[in-house]
Amino acid sequence: MISDFFYSIYLIIKSRVFMISVFFLFLLGVLAYRLFDLQIVNKDYYSKSYKLQAEKTIYTAGTRGQILDAKGNVLAYNKLTYTVTFEDVIESSNDKNKTLNEISYNAINIIEKHGDSISVDFPIVIDRDGNYQFSVTSDTVKMTFLINIYGSKDKVLKNNLMEASAAEVYQYLCDEKFEIDRKKYDEDTCFKIAKLRYNVYLNSYQKYVPVTIAKNVSNDTMVAIYENEGIIPGVTINRSTTRVYNYSEYFAPIIGYTGTISYEQMESMNEGLAEDDESRYISSDVVGKAGIEAAMEETLRGQRGVEKIFTDNTGNRLSTVSKTDSKPGNNVVLTIDLNLQKATYDLLEKKIAGILVSQIVNYDVDKDNEEEKDNHPIGIKEVYFQLINNNVVSLSELSKKRSANEERMYNKYKTAIKNAKATVKSIMDDDTSYEDLSKEKQDYIEYIYEELKNDNIVIKSAIKTDDKTYKKWADRKMSFKEYLKYAITNEWVNMAELHDNSGFTSTDETYEEIKNYVDKMINKNSAFGKRVMYYRIYDGTVSGSEVCMLLYDQKVLEMDETAYNNLLTYDKYKTYVFITNQIKKLAITPAQIALDPCSGSVVVTDPNNGNVLALVTYPSYDNNMLSGTVDPEYWSKLIEDKSDPLYNRSTQGLTAPGSTFKMVSAMAGLEENVLSGPFDTIKTKGIFEEITPSPKCWIYNSGHATHGTINVEEALAYSCNYFFYQVGYDLGTNSKGKYDSDKGLKKIKKYADVLGLTSYSGVEITESEPNFSTQSAVHSAIGQGSHSYAPVQLSRYVSTIANGGKNYKLTLVDKITDVDSKVVSDKKAELTNKVELSDSTWEAVHSGMRQVVTKGTVKTIFKDMKIDVAGKSGTAEESSKRNAHGLFVAYAPYNKPKISVVTVIPFSNSSGASAELTRDVIKYYFGEINLKDVDKSEVSANSERTND
């Protein structure tokens, strides 16, 4: 029984243990399942979380270093601003273009509604006549632009897209690439959308790098962007800096400007850098584009800050992976002295204005039939026309009719264009030979023919220049009509540009289409309108008074009722006095008139170390308008300006040195023993008859026979051409008495080389290559031949003479400092060589230059100077139809030089004005006059004429 009982208990326990075991096994199974399930869920969660995260790199530009003058005055700095940026955050879909276009449209509206403007670079611009034009300046840049648009170089070349017009490329961008609805948006808006889309598209391969589309925006724009973020995804506000330039008119050609890096620049600057190198440039970087900004880019740019973060799909930051702070760039301290630069620029402008006024005459000058002579005056009607031609007053503004005069001018202009169109039509309908047409009609035809070639209607590359009929046209011995019809039959005309279909058209039908094309072209071509107005001014239909009144009507000048009423008398003499007085007051500048002379340059250097103290070129421009992003309207104005303000004449303006070269020839003659010593003399004559044609000395042309028997010092003092003709001839003459020009040139060049004249000057900014003459040792010895040097190169040469033979490369940079103004490095000009000449040669050259000032060609100009000066005048003729260039080079004080000065005023007709300006610059430097004296000085139209 007991055994049965225990057995029963055993069975119960056993069954319960089993059940408990099963239960626990069940619990363990559930737990395992739940754990496994949780793991799957978590795994899936983290997988989803990973997919929603994106690593994003945020770049922060290093603050660009400042640029300062030699005394610490800030010339370029950074101003904190806010920008609007645009990043493509739209997923790919069939509607992506439509969405991005709408975002662009909304962003444009918001920005412009609050007084700001879109600011992006784009290689296509709209000109004054509403035509699309390429703004790129080289085929390489244009090719890159087209590759960006069409996808590959092969496609560009295969489809001959380099020949496509800007309008065709723009149409492709709008209609095919970006699918901009040109029915929905007006043309101006379409153009802005295309500009934005193109820039955003360029960044598509650099994800998370936004494009700046508006700069220095107002608080109102900032608020509006934030309030409307729902309709402008990807558009946001960022802190940034804008480059600001002080004293821009004086320093723009030296400092240059910054801008968003171009594709070509980025490729070049990143060459040799690894893909993960943080110093690599990216498409949003702002870099130096010209001048010191470009030359010292690596010094100024600073180090970019890089932050890598994780964001969710809405752009919210989740975590920071790594961060490197940006570092500011270093400062560049120039050798230039602000006040000297300013004084020299103002003195130069006033001197040019005075020469210009002295050249303007109150009568007509027939330039086409003008005889060859020393002086070429400017007829007053040419001045009136230049106010229109150089866009000082605007023909397109006439339609506003803000005054009775403007309305009258508008009506005259419309009538003149209507009559010109009728004239052109009659010419194109007529078989009259070109040579039998009036000058005005010939001028119209020349312009139209050039435009047909520029528009690729007449295919320049297809013309067979050896064709007999073409040669007849080239000589202008046939009618325009006959020539164009011949061009059509010979397939020199681009039918595709004229026809909407590919069907056959006859020669006459095609010619009619050309006529229609010309008619439309005239309607929208302001350049043709200016040409028409030229003739209406000259025939008296439009008076000078009416043109001058536009200066007030269009607010070029502040209204002066007395002056305006004087102009209303239509008195020709009063109008002549009015415009010349405006030039004297610089209310209208020589640059605006853009007639000879309208430009000049001055370089002031310390000959003891190669430091450039002033580097002045006139005219100049406002580099603030080009900073960051080029203002298209201002850029167009600069490009069209006839005075070419973007051209740095001090470093790029090559001219023959004229008689300023004679120190080289003097050294060559003395050191090569052509002259036995400083007191060796030559009996000069008026005409040098050893070569044919026989050149004359300037004194012979002035009515005097010769300079007599003179030595080298006197030859420099009086700038005797005959003396140096003989030196050049003798240098090329061998022991047998045979003249070899190349031999003479080689000997002269040896001394030009060691003096630094044939080398680049060494300045950090762009300069033209100097050219030593390859023509006639006789002519080259007086600075003619094919010599051409920039003023900065003449400065290096004169400085080497001034200091007794130490040939320094010139420099514009004094030192580099850090953000705390501590010196990082001193920039010392390189001493390239020491000119080894006999003491007697040095003494002769220095004494001769001193005598130029004391008893030679400019003695009256320098007679009252407190500082002893040595110098040399020079003139150089470029064209028999224009006045000669005037040059003067100098150093002071004579016994212990502290500065050298080079002044070049193209087409000034005499070196006298250049000598006067050089004198005044030296006076300023040594304290004889100050900035107030410069400001108060009046424009003088009475510069002394010198002969050399």
Short mmCIF file of N, CA and C in Angstrom, two decimals, residues 446-501:
data_model
loop_
_atom_site.label_atom_id
_atom_site.label_comp_id
_atom_site.label_asym_id
_atom_site.label_seq_id
_atom_site.Cartn_x
_atom_site.Cartn_y
_atom_site.Cartn_z
N GLU A 446 28.96 99.16 -95.60
CA GLU A 446 30.07 98.52 -94.88
C GLU A 446 29.58 97.95 -93.56
N TYR A 447 28.75 98.71 -92.86
CA TYR A 447 28.25 98.25 -91.58
C TYR A 447 27.35 97.02 -91.76
N ILE A 448 26.44 97.09 -92.72
CA ILE A 448 25.51 95.98 -92.95
C ILE A 448 26.26 94.71 -93.35
N TYR A 449 27.27 94.86 -94.19
CA TYR A 449 28.03 93.70 -94.63
C TYR A 449 28.76 93.05 -93.45
N GLU A 450 29.33 93.85 -92.57
CA GLU A 450 30.01 93.31 -91.39
C GLU A 450 29.03 92.58 -90.48
N GLU A 451 27.84 93.15 -90.33
CA GLU A 451 26.83 92.50 -89.49
C GLU A 451 26.36 91.18 -90.10
N LEU A 452 26.21 91.14 -91.42
CA LEU A 452 25.82 89.89 -92.08
C LEU A 452 26.87 88.81 -91.86
N LYS A 453 28.13 89.21 -91.84
CA LYS A 453 29.20 88.24 -91.56
C LYS A 453 29.20 87.84 -90.09
N ASN A 454 29.02 88.81 -89.22
CA ASN A 454 29.01 88.51 -87.78
C ASN A 454 27.85 87.60 -87.40
N ASP A 455 26.72 87.76 -88.10
CA ASP A 455 25.53 86.94 -87.83
C ASP A 455 25.54 85.62 -88.59
N ASN A 456 26.64 85.38 -89.30
CA ASN A 456 26.82 84.14 -90.07
C ASN A 456 25.80 83.99 -91.20
N ILE A 457 25.27 85.12 -91.67
CA ILE A 457 24.43 85.08 -92.88
C ILE A 457 25.36 84.92 -94.08
N VAL A 458 26.37 85.75 -94.13
CA VAL A 458 27.46 85.54 -95.09
C VAL A 458 28.52 84.74 -94.35
N ILE A 459 28.83 83.55 -94.88
CA ILE A 459 29.74 82.63 -94.20
C ILE A 459 31.18 82.97 -94.57
N LYS A 460 31.89 83.58 -93.62
CA LYS A 460 33.26 84.03 -93.90
C LYS A 460 34.16 82.90 -94.35
N SER A 461 34.02 81.75 -93.71
CA SER A 461 34.90 80.63 -94.03
C SER A 461 34.63 80.03 -95.40
N ALA A 462 33.44 80.30 -95.94
CA ALA A 462 33.09 79.72 -97.25
C ALA A 462 33.58 80.58 -98.42
N ILE A 463 33.87 81.85 -98.15
CA ILE A 463 34.27 82.76 -99.23
C ILE A 463 35.63 82.35 -99.79
N LYS A 464 35.69 82.27 -101.10
CA LYS A 464 36.96 81.96 -101.78
C LYS A 464 37.61 83.29 -102.15
N THR A 465 38.61 83.65 -101.37
CA THR A 465 39.21 84.98 -101.52
C THR A 465 39.99 85.14 -102.82
N ASP A 466 40.29 84.04 -103.51
CA ASP A 466 40.99 84.15 -104.79
C ASP A 466 40.03 84.20 -105.97
N ASP A 467 38.73 84.17 -105.65
CA ASP A 467 37.71 84.25 -106.69
C ASP A 467 37.74 85.63 -107.35
N LYS A 468 37.65 85.69 -108.66
CA LYS A 468 37.77 86.96 -109.39
C LYS A 468 36.67 87.94 -109.00
N THR A 469 35.45 87.43 -108.90
CA THR A 469 34.34 88.31 -108.53
C THR A 469 34.50 88.82 -107.11
N TYR A 470 34.95 87.94 -106.21
CA TYR A 470 35.17 88.40 -104.84
C TYR A 470 36.24 89.49 -104.80
N LYS A 471 37.31 89.30 -105.56
CA LYS A 471 38.37 90.30 -105.59
C LYS A 471 37.82 91.64 -106.08
N LYS A 472 36.91 91.54 -107.03
CA LYS A 472 36.28 92.78 -107.53
C LYS A 472 35.50 93.46 -106.41
N TRP A 473 34.79 92.65 -105.61
CA TRP A 473 34.07 93.22 -104.47
C TRP A 473 35.03 93.74 -103.42
N ALA A 474 36.11 93.00 -103.17
CA ALA A 474 37.10 93.43 -102.18
C ALA A 474 37.67 94.80 -102.54
N ASP A 475 37.77 95.08 -103.83
CA ASP A 475 38.22 96.40 -104.29
C ASP A 475 37.07 97.39 -104.39
N ARG A 476 35.88 96.91 -104.03
CA ARG A 476 34.66 97.72 -104.07
C ARG A 476 34.41 98.30 -105.46
N LYS A 477 34.50 97.41 -106.46
CA LYS A 477 34.31 97.81 -107.86
C LYS A 477 33.02 97.24 -108.44
N MET A 478 32.07 96.90 -107.58
CA MET A 478 30.79 96.37 -108.04
C MET A 478 29.71 96.77 -107.05
N SER A 479 28.47 96.51 -107.39
CA SER A 479 27.38 96.87 -106.49
C SER A 479 27.22 95.82 -105.39
N PHE A 480 26.64 96.25 -104.29
CA PHE A 480 26.39 95.35 -103.17
C PHE A 480 25.40 94.26 -103.59
N LYS A 481 24.42 94.65 -104.36
CA LYS A 481 23.40 93.71 -104.84
C LYS A 481 24.03 92.62 -105.69
N GLU A 482 24.88 93.01 -106.62
CA GLU A 482 25.53 92.04 -107.50
C GLU A 482 26.40 91.08 -106.70
N TYR A 483 27.12 91.62 -105.73
CA TYR A 483 28.01 90.77 -104.94
C TYR A 483 27.21 89.76 -104.11
N LEU A 484 26.14 90.22 -103.43
CA LEU A 484 25.37 89.31 -102.59
C LEU A 484 24.71 88.21 -103.41
N LYS A 485 24.22 88.55 -104.58
CA LYS A 485 23.61 87.52 -105.43
C LYS A 485 24.66 86.50 -105.88
N TYR A 486 25.85 86.98 -106.15
CA TYR A 486 26.94 86.07 -106.52
C TYR A 486 27.28 85.17 -105.33
N ALA A 487 27.27 85.76 -104.13
CA ALA A 487 27.56 84.99 -102.91
C ALA A 487 26.51 83.90 -102.70
N ILE A 488 25.26 84.22 -103.01
CA ILE A 488 24.18 83.23 -102.87
C ILE A 488 24.40 82.05 -103.81
N THR A 489 24.70 82.35 -105.06
CA THR A 489 24.87 81.27 -106.05
C THR A 489 26.10 80.42 -105.76
N ASN A 490 27.07 80.98 -105.04
CA ASN A 490 28.29 80.22 -104.72
C ASN A 490 28.26 79.63 -103.31
N GLU A 491 27.06 79.65 -102.70
CA GLU A 491 26.85 79.04 -101.38
C GLU A 491 27.72 79.67 -100.30
N TRP A 492 27.91 80.97 -100.41
CA TRP A 492 28.60 81.72 -99.36
C TRP A 492 27.60 82.29 -98.36
N VAL A 493 26.32 82.05 -98.63
CA VAL A 493 25.26 82.55 -97.77
C VAL A 493 24.62 81.38 -97.03
N ASN A 494 24.39 81.57 -95.74
CA ASN A 494 23.83 80.53 -94.87
C ASN A 494 22.32 80.49 -95.04
N MET A 495 21.85 79.60 -95.89
CA MET A 495 20.41 79.50 -96.17
C MET A 495 19.62 79.13 -94.91
N ALA A 496 20.21 78.28 -94.08
CA ALA A 496 19.50 77.82 -92.89
C ALA A 496 19.15 78.96 -91.95
N GLU A 497 19.97 80.01 -91.95
CA GLU A 497 19.70 81.17 -91.09
C GLU A 497 18.56 82.03 -91.62
N LEU A 498 18.25 81.84 -92.89
CA LEU A 498 17.27 82.70 -93.54
C LEU A 498 15.92 82.02 -93.77
N HIS A 499 15.96 80.69 -94.02
CA HIS A 499 14.74 79.98 -94.41
C HIS A 499 14.17 79.18 -93.25
N ASP A 500 12.83 79.15 -93.20
CA ASP A 500 12.16 78.33 -92.19
C ASP A 500 12.01 76.89 -92.66
N ASN A 501 12.21 76.66 -93.95
CA ASN A 501 12.07 75.29 -94.47
C ASN A 501 13.28 74.96 -95.32
#
